């Protein structure tokens, strides 16, 4: 996985920087709500002092009315915070979804080495934790902190003793955050790691359900899940032990402070250093502050979840992207001249050299057939030509332009390919072929359907070309799926066609018809094909043997 020096805290700050305007509003409303909230203890203090006079007069009613207005106004401020928080949640979700959609097609193929991209996409579900957790942090933590700050300021006017109480409170919060938060975050990250391992195994069993249906008599699926679930439970228990420690610290502090303040407050009243109204108000403020401290400490689990989720999302957003800038030198009238010089390709993780000292050139409309034993690097070579992976060393030129200086999307727009990982996605047949390209006309689409022997299949579907096919084309036959992929490759009339076993298992008459179409003189493309079907040799004048990553012309 990509290495990034950003800590979870830095990721959180980056997110908050994006939403700083709304965060300022939430904090501002929290400050006003905190100030208004002081009307409750101050109002009660004044009401008690008046009641001690033995009369229920208009002044008491006015004070009660002011307290009620303060409570209502505080509620309105809280609702305004909730409205902003809801907008914030929606933006976090939307931004994350578009970031994942934007990044996955543009992440360097080498970055996926050793990983299963659909499993990595599961990190998107951490977005829901972030979108719920960040507003909760902002609202609850800001309210709690401001409640503590305003409460300490108010209490300091009652008696100097309460200043000492404030110092002890700050020390407690420092001890909790300093000595348990880093460990709590680390155990949360470990818990999340094992959670995804369990999810990945469930996904694997679901993906290969037919294999497990037939062959799982020895309960491999359950045994492996048992081990993974046990690892998760151990990690969860380690995390809970941190939460438990924090909770016990909070209970001890709460009991100590409540008892001490009741005793000392009572003594201050007895010694007439406070009146009964001030005592009641001080106790209300202190209870509110203790509740705020409790909210801060119990809210740490939410903080851990948010930070962990940001780190998991970062596993995707940190993956290196392909160059998104570069030259766009080609047009539909441009002929493609391709040249490779001393190309080497080594897989980063295994350090296995797949291609070695490859020198190769392609002239416009040239047809090349590549053959060789399994594991020789043929598919990797095709991916290289298609611009899906980059060489470790050597030079790759297209019309004398180094491909590293060309916009990759621009280059690929002139390349069509049928490779092992090309599969239908969930969408209409039209979308699977045209990718919503507005330049593709119905006439062009119908021509391709006819030439690739797809027209009868499309006509047999209940909604024709608009029929929705499922992920990986699961309800389609192998040959129909291949034809759709081939139609996708040729529909935009690319300059280069890169094909791996495109006609396997096709009927002989279909094979002949499709080959005749692909090799028509009027077609604009250069063809490079890898296949075990000998019929390709009849159409490709150039034939090259690839052995152990080396070309043998």
Short mmCIF file of C-alpha atoms in Angstrom, two decimals:
data_model
loop_
_atom_site.label_atom_id
_atom_site.label_comp_id
_atom_site.label_asym_id
_atom_site.label_seq_id
_atom_site.Cartn_x
_atom_site.Cartn_y
_atom_site.Cartn_z
CA UNK A 1 0.00 0.00 0.00
CA UNK A 2 1.15 3.55 -0.67
CA UNK A 3 3.27 5.13 1.99
CA UNK A 4 2.20 8.54 3.27
CA UNK A 5 3.56 10.49 6.19
CA UNK A 6 0.20 12.05 7.05
CA UNK A 7 -1.02 11.01 10.49
CA UNK A 8 -4.73 10.45 11.18
CA UNK A 9 -4.77 13.77 13.03
CA UNK A 10 -3.34 15.55 10.00
CA UNK A 11 -5.98 13.93 7.81
CA UNK A 12 -8.67 15.21 10.18
CA UNK A 13 -7.22 18.73 10.08
CA UNK A 14 -7.13 18.60 6.27
CA UNK A 15 -10.79 17.62 6.19
CA UNK A 16 -11.69 20.40 8.59
CA UNK A 17 -9.73 22.87 6.50
CA UNK A 18 -11.99 22.04 3.56
CA UNK A 19 -15.08 22.66 5.70
CA UNK A 20 -13.71 25.54 7.78
CA UNK A 21 -16.53 27.95 6.94
CA UNK A 22 -19.24 25.66 8.31
CA UNK A 23 -17.05 24.64 11.23
CA UNK A 24 -16.67 28.30 12.22
CA UNK A 25 -20.46 28.62 12.16
CA UNK A 26 -20.91 25.53 14.33
CA UNK A 27 -18.36 26.85 16.84
CA UNK A 28 -19.98 30.29 16.83
CA UNK A 29 -23.41 28.83 17.55
CA UNK A 30 -21.84 26.64 20.24
CA UNK A 31 -20.32 29.72 21.88
CA UNK A 32 -23.66 31.55 21.90
CA UNK A 33 -25.43 28.44 23.15
CA UNK A 34 -22.87 28.12 25.94
CA UNK A 35 -23.35 31.72 27.01
CA UNK A 36 -27.12 31.43 26.87
CA UNK A 37 -26.86 28.19 28.82
CA UNK A 38 -25.47 30.15 31.77
CA UNK A 39 -28.88 31.80 32.08
CA UNK A 40 -30.16 28.62 33.72
CA UNK A 41 -27.91 28.54 36.83
CA UNK A 42 -27.81 32.35 37.11
CA UNK A 43 -31.58 32.57 36.77
CA UNK A 44 -32.11 29.83 39.34
CA UNK A 45 -29.72 31.63 41.71
CA UNK A 46 -31.68 34.87 41.39
CA UNK A 47 -35.05 33.08 41.72
CA UNK A 48 -33.94 31.28 44.92
CA UNK A 49 -32.69 34.55 46.42
CA UNK A 50 -36.08 36.17 45.70
CA UNK A 51 -38.02 33.17 47.02
CA UNK A 52 -36.05 33.41 50.27
CA UNK A 53 -37.77 36.76 50.70
CA UNK A 54 -41.01 34.87 51.23
CA UNK A 55 -42.97 36.49 48.39
CA UNK A 56 -43.95 35.32 44.93
CA UNK A 57 -43.98 38.56 42.96
CA UNK A 58 -43.72 39.82 39.38
CA UNK A 59 -39.90 39.81 39.50
CA UNK A 60 -39.91 36.04 39.98
CA UNK A 61 -42.24 35.60 37.01
CA UNK A 62 -40.00 37.79 34.86
CA UNK A 63 -36.94 35.75 35.85
CA UNK A 64 -38.76 32.48 35.12
CA UNK A 65 -39.76 33.89 31.73
CA UNK A 66 -36.17 34.90 30.97
CA UNK A 67 -34.90 31.44 31.92
CA UNK A 68 -37.49 29.82 29.64
CA UNK A 69 -36.55 32.17 26.79
CA UNK A 70 -32.91 31.24 27.33
CA UNK A 71 -33.74 27.53 27.17
CA UNK A 72 -35.76 28.00 23.95
CA UNK A 73 -33.10 30.20 22.34
CA UNK A 74 -30.43 27.66 23.26
CA UNK A 75 -32.54 24.97 21.58
CA UNK A 76 -32.83 27.10 18.42
CA UNK A 77 -29.06 27.51 18.33
CA UNK A 78 -28.63 23.75 18.70
CA UNK A 79 -31.03 23.19 15.80
CA UNK A 80 -29.04 25.61 13.63
CA UNK A 81 -25.96 23.57 14.43
CA UNK A 82 -27.78 20.41 13.39
CA UNK A 83 -28.80 21.98 10.07
CA UNK A 84 -25.20 22.92 9.28
CA UNK A 85 -24.01 19.49 10.43
CA UNK A 86 -26.50 17.81 8.07
CA UNK A 87 -25.15 19.83 5.13
CA UNK A 88 -21.64 18.89 6.22
CA UNK A 89 -22.54 15.18 6.27
CA UNK A 90 -23.99 15.35 2.77
CA UNK A 91 -20.90 17.11 1.42
CA UNK A 92 -18.51 14.62 3.05
CA UNK A 93 -20.39 11.70 1.48
CA UNK A 94 -20.65 13.30 -1.96
CA UNK A 95 -17.02 14.43 -2.04
CA UNK A 96 -15.78 11.01 -0.95
CA UNK A 97 -17.87 9.18 -3.57
CA UNK A 98 -16.57 11.39 -6.37
CA UNK A 99 -13.00 11.09 -5.08
CA UNK A 100 -13.19 7.29 -5.18
CA UNK A 101 -14.80 7.33 -8.64
CA UNK A 102 -12.19 9.78 -9.93
CA UNK A 103 -9.20 8.00 -8.45
CA UNK A 104 -9.77 4.31 -9.16
CA UNK A 105 -9.42 4.56 -12.97
CA UNK A 106 -6.43 6.90 -12.60
CA UNK A 107 -4.43 5.04 -9.95
CA UNK A 108 -1.23 3.58 -11.32
CA UNK A 109 -1.76 -0.08 -12.16
CA UNK A 110 1.46 -0.97 -10.34
CA UNK A 111 -0.07 0.34 -7.09
CA UNK A 112 -2.67 -2.44 -7.21
CA UNK A 113 0.01 -5.15 -7.28
CA UNK A 114 -0.89 -7.72 -4.64
CA UNK A 115 -4.31 -6.19 -3.94
CA UNK A 116 -7.86 -6.89 -5.06
CA UNK A 117 -9.31 -3.52 -6.15
CA UNK A 118 -12.97 -4.36 -5.32
CA UNK A 119 -11.87 -5.20 -1.78
CA UNK A 120 -10.03 -1.88 -1.52
CA UNK A 121 -13.24 -0.15 -2.62
CA UNK A 122 -14.82 -1.35 0.64
CA UNK A 123 -12.91 1.49 2.33
CA UNK A 124 -15.62 3.76 0.99
CA UNK A 125 -17.93 2.49 3.74
CA UNK A 126 -15.70 4.28 6.24
CA UNK A 127 -17.08 7.47 4.72
CA UNK A 128 -20.32 6.83 6.62
CA UNK A 129 -18.41 6.74 9.90
CA UNK A 130 -16.66 10.00 9.03
CA UNK A 131 -19.82 11.77 7.90
CA UNK A 132 -21.61 10.82 11.13
CA UNK A 133 -18.63 11.22 13.43
CA UNK A 134 -17.19 14.59 12.37
CA UNK A 135 -20.39 16.63 12.98
CA UNK A 136 -20.90 14.81 16.27
CA UNK A 137 -17.35 15.69 17.30
CA UNK A 138 -17.82 19.32 16.33
CA UNK A 139 -21.16 19.75 18.08
CA UNK A 140 -20.59 17.67 21.21
CA UNK A 141 -16.94 18.56 21.78
CA UNK A 142 -17.40 22.27 21.13
CA UNK A 143 -20.45 22.38 23.41
CA UNK A 144 -18.64 20.43 26.13
CA UNK A 145 -15.44 22.48 25.97
CA UNK A 146 -17.28 25.80 25.96
CA UNK A 147 -19.51 24.59 28.80
CA UNK A 148 -16.38 23.83 30.82
CA UNK A 149 -14.69 27.15 29.95
CA UNK A 150 -17.73 29.33 30.67
CA UNK A 151 -18.48 27.32 33.80
CA UNK A 152 -14.96 27.82 35.17
CA UNK A 153 -15.15 31.54 34.49
CA UNK A 154 -18.49 31.80 36.29
CA UNK A 155 -17.38 29.69 39.26
CA UNK A 156 -14.24 31.78 39.75
CA UNK A 157 -16.48 34.70 40.73
CA UNK A 158 -18.10 32.66 43.51
CA UNK A 159 -14.97 31.63 45.43
CA UNK A 160 -11.20 31.19 44.78
CA UNK A 161 -11.56 27.50 45.64
CA UNK A 162 -13.29 26.90 42.33
CA UNK A 163 -10.18 28.08 40.50
CA UNK A 164 -8.36 25.10 42.04
CA UNK A 165 -11.21 22.90 40.80
CA UNK A 166 -10.61 24.24 37.28
CA UNK A 167 -6.90 23.43 37.47
CA UNK A 168 -7.65 19.85 38.59
CA UNK A 169 -10.13 19.48 35.75
CA UNK A 170 -7.57 20.57 33.15
CA UNK A 171 -4.99 18.18 34.63
CA UNK A 172 -7.45 15.27 34.38
CA UNK A 173 -8.22 15.99 30.74
CA UNK A 174 -4.51 16.29 29.96
CA UNK A 175 -3.72 12.95 31.64
CA UNK A 176 -6.55 11.17 29.82
CA UNK A 177 -5.64 12.55 26.40
CA UNK A 178 -1.87 12.37 26.79
CA UNK A 179 -1.49 8.82 28.05
CA UNK A 180 -4.44 6.92 26.59
CA UNK A 181 -5.46 8.55 23.30
CA UNK A 182 -2.39 7.43 21.25
CA UNK A 183 -2.80 3.85 22.46
CA UNK A 184 -6.55 4.01 21.89
CA UNK A 185 -6.00 5.15 18.31
CA UNK A 186 -3.50 2.37 17.63
CA UNK A 187 -5.80 -0.34 18.99
CA UNK A 188 -8.64 1.13 16.90
CA UNK A 189 -6.49 0.87 13.76
CA UNK A 190 -5.68 -2.76 14.58
CA UNK A 191 -9.35 -3.52 15.12
CA UNK A 192 -10.23 -1.99 11.75
CA UNK A 193 -7.50 -3.99 10.01
CA UNK A 194 -8.96 -7.28 11.21
CA UNK A 195 -12.49 -6.09 10.45
CA UNK A 196 -11.52 -5.68 6.81
CA UNK A 197 -9.83 -9.07 6.76
CA UNK A 198 -13.11 -10.65 7.87
CA UNK A 199 -15.04 -8.65 5.27
CA UNK A 200 -12.56 -9.63 2.56
CA UNK A 201 -12.90 -13.32 3.37
CA UNK A 202 -16.71 -13.09 3.28
CA UNK A 203 -16.39 -11.33 -0.08
CA UNK A 204 -14.09 -14.09 -1.34
CA UNK A 205 -16.53 -16.81 -0.32
CA UNK A 206 -19.40 -14.92 -1.96
CA UNK A 207 -17.35 -14.39 -5.13
CA UNK A 208 -16.46 -18.09 -5.33
CA UNK A 209 -19.71 -19.40 -3.88
CA UNK A 210 -20.01 -22.21 -6.43
CA UNK A 211 -16.56 -23.53 -5.52
CA UNK A 212 -17.42 -23.50 -1.82
CA UNK A 213 -20.83 -25.01 -2.51
CA UNK A 214 -19.14 -28.01 -4.16
CA UNK A 215 -15.82 -28.35 -2.35
CA UNK A 216 -16.25 -26.99 1.19
CA UNK A 217 -16.96 -30.30 2.88
CA UNK A 218 -14.00 -29.68 5.21
CA UNK A 219 -15.46 -26.31 6.31
CA UNK A 220 -12.53 -24.22 5.10
CA UNK A 221 -14.74 -21.14 4.94
CA UNK A 222 -15.90 -21.48 8.56
CA UNK A 223 -12.49 -22.40 9.94
CA UNK A 224 -10.78 -19.46 8.30
CA UNK A 225 -13.58 -17.13 9.36
CA UNK A 226 -13.26 -18.46 12.92
CA UNK A 227 -9.58 -17.52 12.98
CA UNK A 228 -10.17 -14.09 11.45
CA UNK A 229 -13.11 -13.36 13.74
CA UNK A 230 -11.01 -14.39 16.76
CA UNK A 231 -8.25 -12.01 15.66
CA UNK A 232 -10.84 -9.25 15.36
CA UNK A 233 -12.31 -10.00 18.80
CA UNK A 234 -8.85 -9.91 20.38
CA UNK A 235 -8.14 -6.57 18.71
CA UNK A 236 -11.55 -5.26 19.78
CA UNK A 237 -10.95 -6.39 23.36
CA UNK A 238 -7.60 -4.56 23.38
CA UNK A 239 -9.34 -1.42 22.19
CA UNK A 240 -12.12 -1.81 24.74
CA UNK A 241 -9.55 -2.09 27.54
CA UNK A 242 -8.44 1.46 26.69
CA UNK A 243 -12.04 2.69 26.68
CA UNK A 244 -12.60 0.92 30.00
CA UNK A 245 -9.57 2.61 31.55
CA UNK A 246 -10.77 6.01 30.39
CA UNK A 247 -14.25 5.33 31.72
CA UNK A 248 -12.99 4.31 35.17
CA UNK A 249 -10.86 7.45 35.35
CA UNK A 250 -13.93 9.49 34.57
CA UNK A 251 -16.07 7.72 37.21
CA UNK A 252 -13.39 8.22 39.86
CA UNK A 253 -13.04 11.89 39.01
CA UNK A 254 -16.81 12.36 38.96
CA UNK A 255 -17.29 10.79 42.39
CA UNK A 256 -14.33 12.65 43.89
CA UNK A 257 -15.34 16.05 42.56
CA UNK A 258 -19.04 15.66 43.40
CA UNK A 259 -18.32 14.63 46.97
CA UNK A 260 -15.64 17.28 47.52
CA UNK A 261 -17.74 20.09 46.11
CA UNK A 262 -20.80 19.14 48.16
CA UNK A 263 -18.71 19.12 51.33
CA UNK A 264 -16.76 22.30 50.59
CA UNK A 265 -19.79 24.09 49.15
CA UNK A 266 -21.78 23.24 52.27
CA UNK A 267 -18.97 24.57 54.49
CA UNK A 268 -18.83 27.79 52.48
CA UNK A 269 -22.58 28.29 52.95
CA UNK A 270 -22.35 27.50 56.68
CA UNK A 271 -19.49 30.01 57.03
CA UNK A 272 -21.60 32.50 55.07
CA UNK A 273 -18.99 32.83 52.32
CA UNK A 274 -21.73 31.84 49.84
CA UNK A 275 -25.49 32.22 50.01
CA UNK A 276 -27.84 29.33 49.29
CA UNK A 277 -28.66 30.65 45.81
CA UNK A 278 -24.98 30.78 44.85
CA UNK A 279 -24.49 27.29 46.28
CA UNK A 280 -27.31 25.81 44.20
CA UNK A 281 -26.15 27.67 41.08
CA UNK A 282 -22.55 26.54 41.63
CA UNK A 283 -23.65 22.93 42.05
CA UNK A 284 -25.69 23.12 38.83
CA UNK A 285 -22.71 24.57 36.95
CA UNK A 286 -20.39 21.93 38.38
CA UNK A 287 -22.76 19.11 37.46
CA UNK A 288 -23.01 20.52 33.94
CA UNK A 289 -19.22 20.66 33.74
CA UNK A 290 -18.84 17.10 35.02
CA UNK A 291 -21.38 16.00 32.42
CA UNK A 292 -19.32 17.82 29.79
CA UNK A 293 -16.15 16.05 30.93
CA UNK A 294 -18.03 12.75 30.76
CA UNK A 295 -19.18 13.62 27.24
CA UNK A 296 -15.59 14.39 26.19
CA UNK A 297 -14.19 11.15 27.55
CA UNK A 298 -17.01 8.92 26.31
CA UNK A 299 -16.83 10.72 22.98
CA UNK A 300 -13.25 9.57 22.49
CA UNK A 301 -14.52 6.33 20.95
CA UNK A 302 -16.17 8.41 18.24
CA UNK A 303 -12.88 10.26 17.75
CA UNK A 304 -11.01 6.97 17.38
CA UNK A 305 -13.56 5.76 14.84
CA UNK A 306 -13.29 8.94 12.77
CA UNK A 307 -9.49 8.96 12.80
CA UNK A 308 -9.35 5.26 11.93
CA UNK A 309 -11.82 5.71 9.09
CA UNK A 310 -9.84 8.63 7.69
CA UNK A 311 -6.73 6.46 7.77
CA UNK A 312 -8.54 3.65 5.93
CA UNK A 313 -9.88 6.05 3.30
CA UNK A 314 -6.33 7.38 3.01
CA UNK A 315 -5.21 3.90 1.92
CA UNK A 316 -7.00 4.68 -1.35
CA UNK A 317 -6.44 8.43 -1.64
CA UNK A 318 -2.71 7.96 -0.97
CA UNK A 319 -2.25 5.58 -3.90
CA UNK A 320 -0.20 7.31 -6.61
CA UNK A 321 -2.08 8.62 -9.63
CA UNK A 322 -0.96 8.58 -13.20
CA UNK A 323 0.26 11.79 -14.76
CA UNK A 324 -2.86 13.90 -15.30
CA UNK A 325 -1.13 16.46 -17.50
CA UNK A 326 0.78 16.12 -20.71
CA UNK A 327 0.77 16.56 -24.45
CA UNK A 328 -2.29 15.80 -26.59
CA UNK A 329 -0.60 15.49 -29.99
CA UNK A 330 -2.88 12.98 -31.74
CA UNK A 331 -6.05 13.34 -33.79
CA UNK A 332 -8.27 10.97 -35.77
CA UNK A 333 -6.20 11.68 -38.87
CA UNK A 334 -2.91 10.85 -37.11
CA UNK A 335 -1.11 7.64 -38.03
CA UNK A 336 0.42 5.74 -35.12
CA UNK A 337 4.12 4.89 -35.19
CA UNK A 338 5.09 3.07 -32.03
CA UNK A 339 8.65 2.37 -30.90
CA UNK A 340 9.99 0.62 -27.81
CA UNK A 341 13.68 0.83 -26.93
CA UNK A 342 15.32 -1.47 -24.36
CA UNK A 343 12.15 -1.84 -22.30
CA UNK A 344 12.41 -3.60 -18.94
CA UNK A 345 9.57 -4.21 -16.51
CA UNK A 346 10.02 -5.48 -12.96
CA UNK A 347 7.18 -6.06 -10.48
CA UNK A 348 7.93 -4.00 -7.38
CA UNK A 349 6.88 -6.49 -4.71
CA UNK A 350 8.25 -9.73 -6.09
CA UNK A 351 11.15 -8.07 -7.92
CA UNK A 352 10.42 -10.49 -10.76
CA UNK A 353 11.52 -9.26 -14.16
CA UNK A 354 8.64 -9.81 -16.58
CA UNK A 355 9.98 -8.02 -19.66
CA UNK A 356 13.67 -7.85 -20.47
CA UNK A 357 15.40 -5.54 -22.94
CA UNK A 358 12.42 -5.34 -25.31
CA UNK A 359 12.94 -3.37 -28.51
CA UNK A 360 9.93 -3.26 -30.78
CA UNK A 361 8.32 -1.05 -33.40
CA UNK A 362 4.90 -0.86 -35.01
CA UNK A 363 4.04 0.86 -38.25
CA UNK A 364 0.54 2.19 -39.02
CA UNK A 365 -1.99 -0.56 -39.82
CA UNK A 366 0.60 -3.27 -39.22
CA UNK A 367 -0.75 -6.61 -37.96
CA UNK A 368 1.39 -8.49 -35.44
CA UNK A 369 0.77 -11.90 -33.92
CA UNK A 370 2.65 -12.66 -30.68
CA UNK A 371 2.94 -16.20 -29.38
CA UNK A 372 4.92 -18.01 -26.72
CA UNK A 373 4.64 -20.29 -23.69
CA UNK A 374 2.49 -19.48 -20.67
CA UNK A 375 4.12 -17.06 -18.25
CA UNK A 376 6.35 -15.55 -20.94
CA UNK A 377 5.00 -12.02 -20.32
CA UNK A 378 2.63 -11.74 -23.29
CA UNK A 379 -0.29 -10.22 -21.36
CA UNK A 380 2.03 -7.80 -19.58
CA UNK A 381 3.45 -6.75 -22.94
CA UNK A 382 -0.06 -6.03 -24.25
CA UNK A 383 -0.87 -3.98 -21.14
CA UNK A 384 2.30 -2.00 -21.78
CA UNK A 385 1.25 -1.26 -25.37
CA UNK A 386 -2.23 -0.26 -24.17
CA UNK A 387 -0.72 2.27 -21.76
CA UNK A 388 -2.11 0.50 -18.71
CA UNK A 389 1.31 -0.01 -17.12
CA UNK A 390 4.60 1.81 -17.51
CA UNK A 391 8.05 0.24 -18.00
CA UNK A 392 10.57 0.18 -15.18
CA UNK A 393 13.24 1.38 -17.60
CA UNK A 394 13.66 2.02 -21.30
CA UNK A 395 11.96 4.36 -23.77
CA UNK A 396 8.43 4.15 -25.14
CA UNK A 397 7.77 6.47 -28.09
CA UNK A 398 4.59 7.20 -29.96
CA UNK A 399 5.14 9.33 -33.08
CA UNK A 400 8.47 10.41 -31.56
CA UNK A 401 6.74 11.57 -28.35
CA UNK A 402 7.85 9.88 -25.15
CA UNK A 403 4.72 8.37 -23.65
CA UNK A 404 5.70 9.74 -20.23
CA UNK A 405 5.09 13.23 -21.66
CA UNK A 406 1.71 12.37 -23.19
CA UNK A 407 -1.60 12.70 -21.37
CA UNK A 408 -2.48 9.06 -20.62
CA UNK A 409 -6.20 9.52 -21.15
CA UNK A 410 -5.47 11.13 -24.51
CA UNK A 411 -3.26 8.20 -25.54
CA UNK A 412 -5.75 5.56 -24.41
CA UNK A 413 -8.58 7.26 -26.30
CA UNK A 414 -6.83 6.01 -29.46
CA UNK A 415 -6.33 2.47 -28.12
CA UNK A 416 -8.87 -0.35 -28.02
CA UNK A 417 -8.13 -3.49 -26.06
CA UNK A 418 -9.55 -6.85 -25.04
CA UNK A 419 -7.57 -8.09 -22.05
CA UNK A 420 -8.28 -10.66 -19.30
CA UNK A 421 -9.62 -8.10 -16.81
CA UNK A 422 -11.99 -6.52 -19.34
CA UNK A 423 -15.45 -7.49 -18.13
CA UNK A 424 -18.95 -6.05 -18.48
CA UNK A 425 -20.12 -3.77 -15.71
CA UNK A 426 -23.65 -3.31 -14.40
CA UNK A 427 -25.34 -1.13 -16.98
CA UNK A 428 -27.05 -1.23 -20.34
CA UNK A 429 -25.53 -2.98 -23.34
CA UNK A 430 -25.23 0.46 -24.95
CA UNK A 431 -23.27 1.87 -22.01
CA UNK A 432 -21.02 -1.19 -21.88
CA UNK A 433 -20.06 -0.64 -25.51
CA UNK A 434 -20.10 3.14 -25.92
CA UNK A 435 -19.21 4.31 -22.39
CA UNK A 436 -21.65 7.18 -22.97
CA UNK A 437 -19.45 8.61 -25.74
CA UNK A 438 -21.64 11.23 -27.49
CA UNK A 439 -19.63 10.85 -30.72
CA UNK A 440 -20.82 7.27 -31.20
CA UNK A 441 -23.92 7.26 -33.40
CA UNK A 442 -26.65 4.64 -33.55
CA UNK A 443 -25.52 3.83 -37.08
CA UNK A 444 -21.97 3.08 -35.90
CA UNK A 445 -23.33 1.02 -33.02
CA UNK A 446 -25.60 -1.01 -35.28
CA UNK A 447 -22.74 -1.64 -37.71
CA UNK A 448 -20.53 -3.02 -34.95
CA UNK A 449 -23.35 -5.20 -33.60
CA UNK A 450 -23.86 -6.61 -37.07
CA UNK A 451 -20.19 -7.21 -37.84
CA UNK A 452 -19.45 -8.84 -34.48
CA UNK A 453 -22.46 -11.18 -34.59
CA UNK A 454 -24.22 -9.44 -31.70
CA UNK A 455 -27.31 -8.14 -33.44
CA UNK A 456 -29.45 -11.25 -33.00
CA UNK A 457 -28.57 -11.39 -29.30
CA UNK A 458 -29.49 -7.73 -28.78
CA UNK A 459 -32.80 -8.20 -30.62
CA UNK A 460 -33.66 -11.13 -28.38
CA UNK A 461 -33.34 -9.01 -25.23
CA UNK A 462 -36.51 -7.53 -23.69
CA UNK A 463 -35.23 -3.94 -23.94
CA UNK A 464 -32.84 -4.39 -26.83
CA UNK A 465 -29.69 -2.29 -26.63
CA UNK A 466 -30.94 -0.71 -23.37
CA UNK A 467 -31.14 -4.07 -21.57
CA UNK A 468 -29.26 -3.97 -18.27
CA UNK A 469 -26.58 -6.60 -17.80
CA UNK A 470 -25.23 -7.52 -14.38
CA UNK A 471 -21.75 -7.19 -12.91
CA UNK A 472 -19.17 -9.19 -14.89
CA UNK A 473 -21.95 -10.15 -17.30
CA UNK A 474 -22.92 -13.05 -15.06
CA UNK A 475 -26.10 -13.86 -16.99
CA UNK A 476 -24.27 -13.77 -20.32
CA UNK A 477 -22.51 -16.61 -22.08
CA UNK A 478 -18.72 -16.41 -22.37
CA UNK A 479 -18.81 -15.64 -26.10
CA UNK A 480 -21.47 -12.91 -25.78
CA UNK A 481 -19.43 -11.26 -23.04
CA UNK A 482 -16.32 -11.43 -25.28
CA UNK A 483 -18.23 -9.93 -28.21
CA UNK A 484 -19.38 -7.01 -26.07
CA UNK A 485 -15.78 -6.40 -24.97
CA UNK A 486 -14.62 -6.55 -28.58
CA UNK A 487 -17.38 -4.14 -29.60
CA UNK A 488 -16.21 -1.78 -26.86
CA UNK A 489 -12.66 -2.00 -28.23
CA UNK A 490 -13.51 -1.18 -31.88
CA UNK A 491 -16.54 1.13 -31.61
CA UNK A 492 -14.50 4.34 -31.52
CA UNK A 493 -12.27 3.29 -34.45
CA UNK A 494 -9.00 3.32 -32.45
CA UNK A 495 -5.56 3.57 -33.99
CA UNK A 496 -4.24 0.59 -32.03
CA UNK A 497 -6.04 -2.66 -31.15
CA UNK A 498 -4.46 -4.79 -28.42
CA UNK A 499 -6.13 -8.20 -28.14
CA UNK A 500 -5.68 -11.22 -25.86
CA UNK A 501 -7.62 -14.34 -26.90
CA UNK A 502 -10.55 -12.29 -28.23
CA UNK A 503 -12.17 -15.13 -30.22
CA UNK A 504 -11.70 -18.13 -27.94
CA UNK A 505 -14.62 -20.60 -28.08
CA UNK A 506 -16.30 -18.75 -30.96
CA UNK A 507 -18.02 -20.76 -33.68
CA UNK A 508 -15.91 -21.07 -36.88
CA UNK A 509 -18.36 -19.05 -38.99
CA UNK A 510 -18.44 -16.25 -36.39
CA UNK A 511 -14.65 -16.29 -36.16
CA UNK A 512 -14.31 -15.87 -39.92
CA UNK A 513 -16.85 -13.03 -40.04
CA UNK A 514 -15.24 -11.12 -37.18
CA UNK A 515 -11.71 -11.58 -38.55
CA UNK A 516 -12.83 -10.35 -41.96
CA UNK A 517 -14.21 -7.22 -40.30
CA UNK A 518 -11.11 -6.61 -38.17
CA UNK A 519 -8.72 -6.94 -41.11
CA UNK A 520 -10.64 -4.92 -43.69
CA UNK A 521 -8.32 -2.59 -45.63
CA UNK A 522 -10.45 0.40 -44.64
CA UNK A 523 -9.96 -0.13 -40.90
CA UNK A 524 -7.73 2.50 -39.25
CA UNK A 525 -6.13 0.32 -36.64
CA UNK A 526 -2.84 -1.42 -36.05
CA UNK A 527 -3.40 -4.85 -34.48
CA UNK A 528 -1.29 -6.66 -31.89
CA UNK A 529 -2.83 -9.97 -30.84
CA UNK A 530 -1.94 -12.79 -28.48
CA UNK A 531 -3.88 -16.00 -29.01
CA UNK A 532 -3.52 -19.77 -29.20
CA UNK A 533 -5.82 -19.92 -32.23
CA UNK A 534 -3.63 -20.58 -35.25
CA UNK A 535 -6.05 -18.80 -37.58
CA UNK A 536 -4.57 -15.45 -36.53
CA UNK A 537 -1.35 -16.39 -38.31
CA UNK A 538 -3.22 -16.29 -41.62
CA UNK A 539 -4.10 -12.64 -41.09
CA UNK A 540 -0.99 -11.29 -39.35
CA UNK A 541 2.02 -10.95 -41.61
CA UNK A 542 4.32 -10.27 -38.69
CA UNK A 543 4.77 -13.01 -36.09
CA UNK A 544 6.95 -12.71 -32.99
CA UNK A 545 7.84 -15.25 -30.33
CA UNK A 546 7.99 -14.01 -26.72
CA UNK A 547 10.00 -16.28 -24.41
CA UNK A 548 10.92 -15.47 -20.79
CA UNK A 549 10.15 -11.80 -21.29
CA UNK A 550 12.31 -11.48 -24.41
CA UNK A 551 11.22 -11.03 -28.01
CA UNK A 552 12.54 -13.51 -30.54
CA UNK A 553 11.64 -12.18 -33.99
#
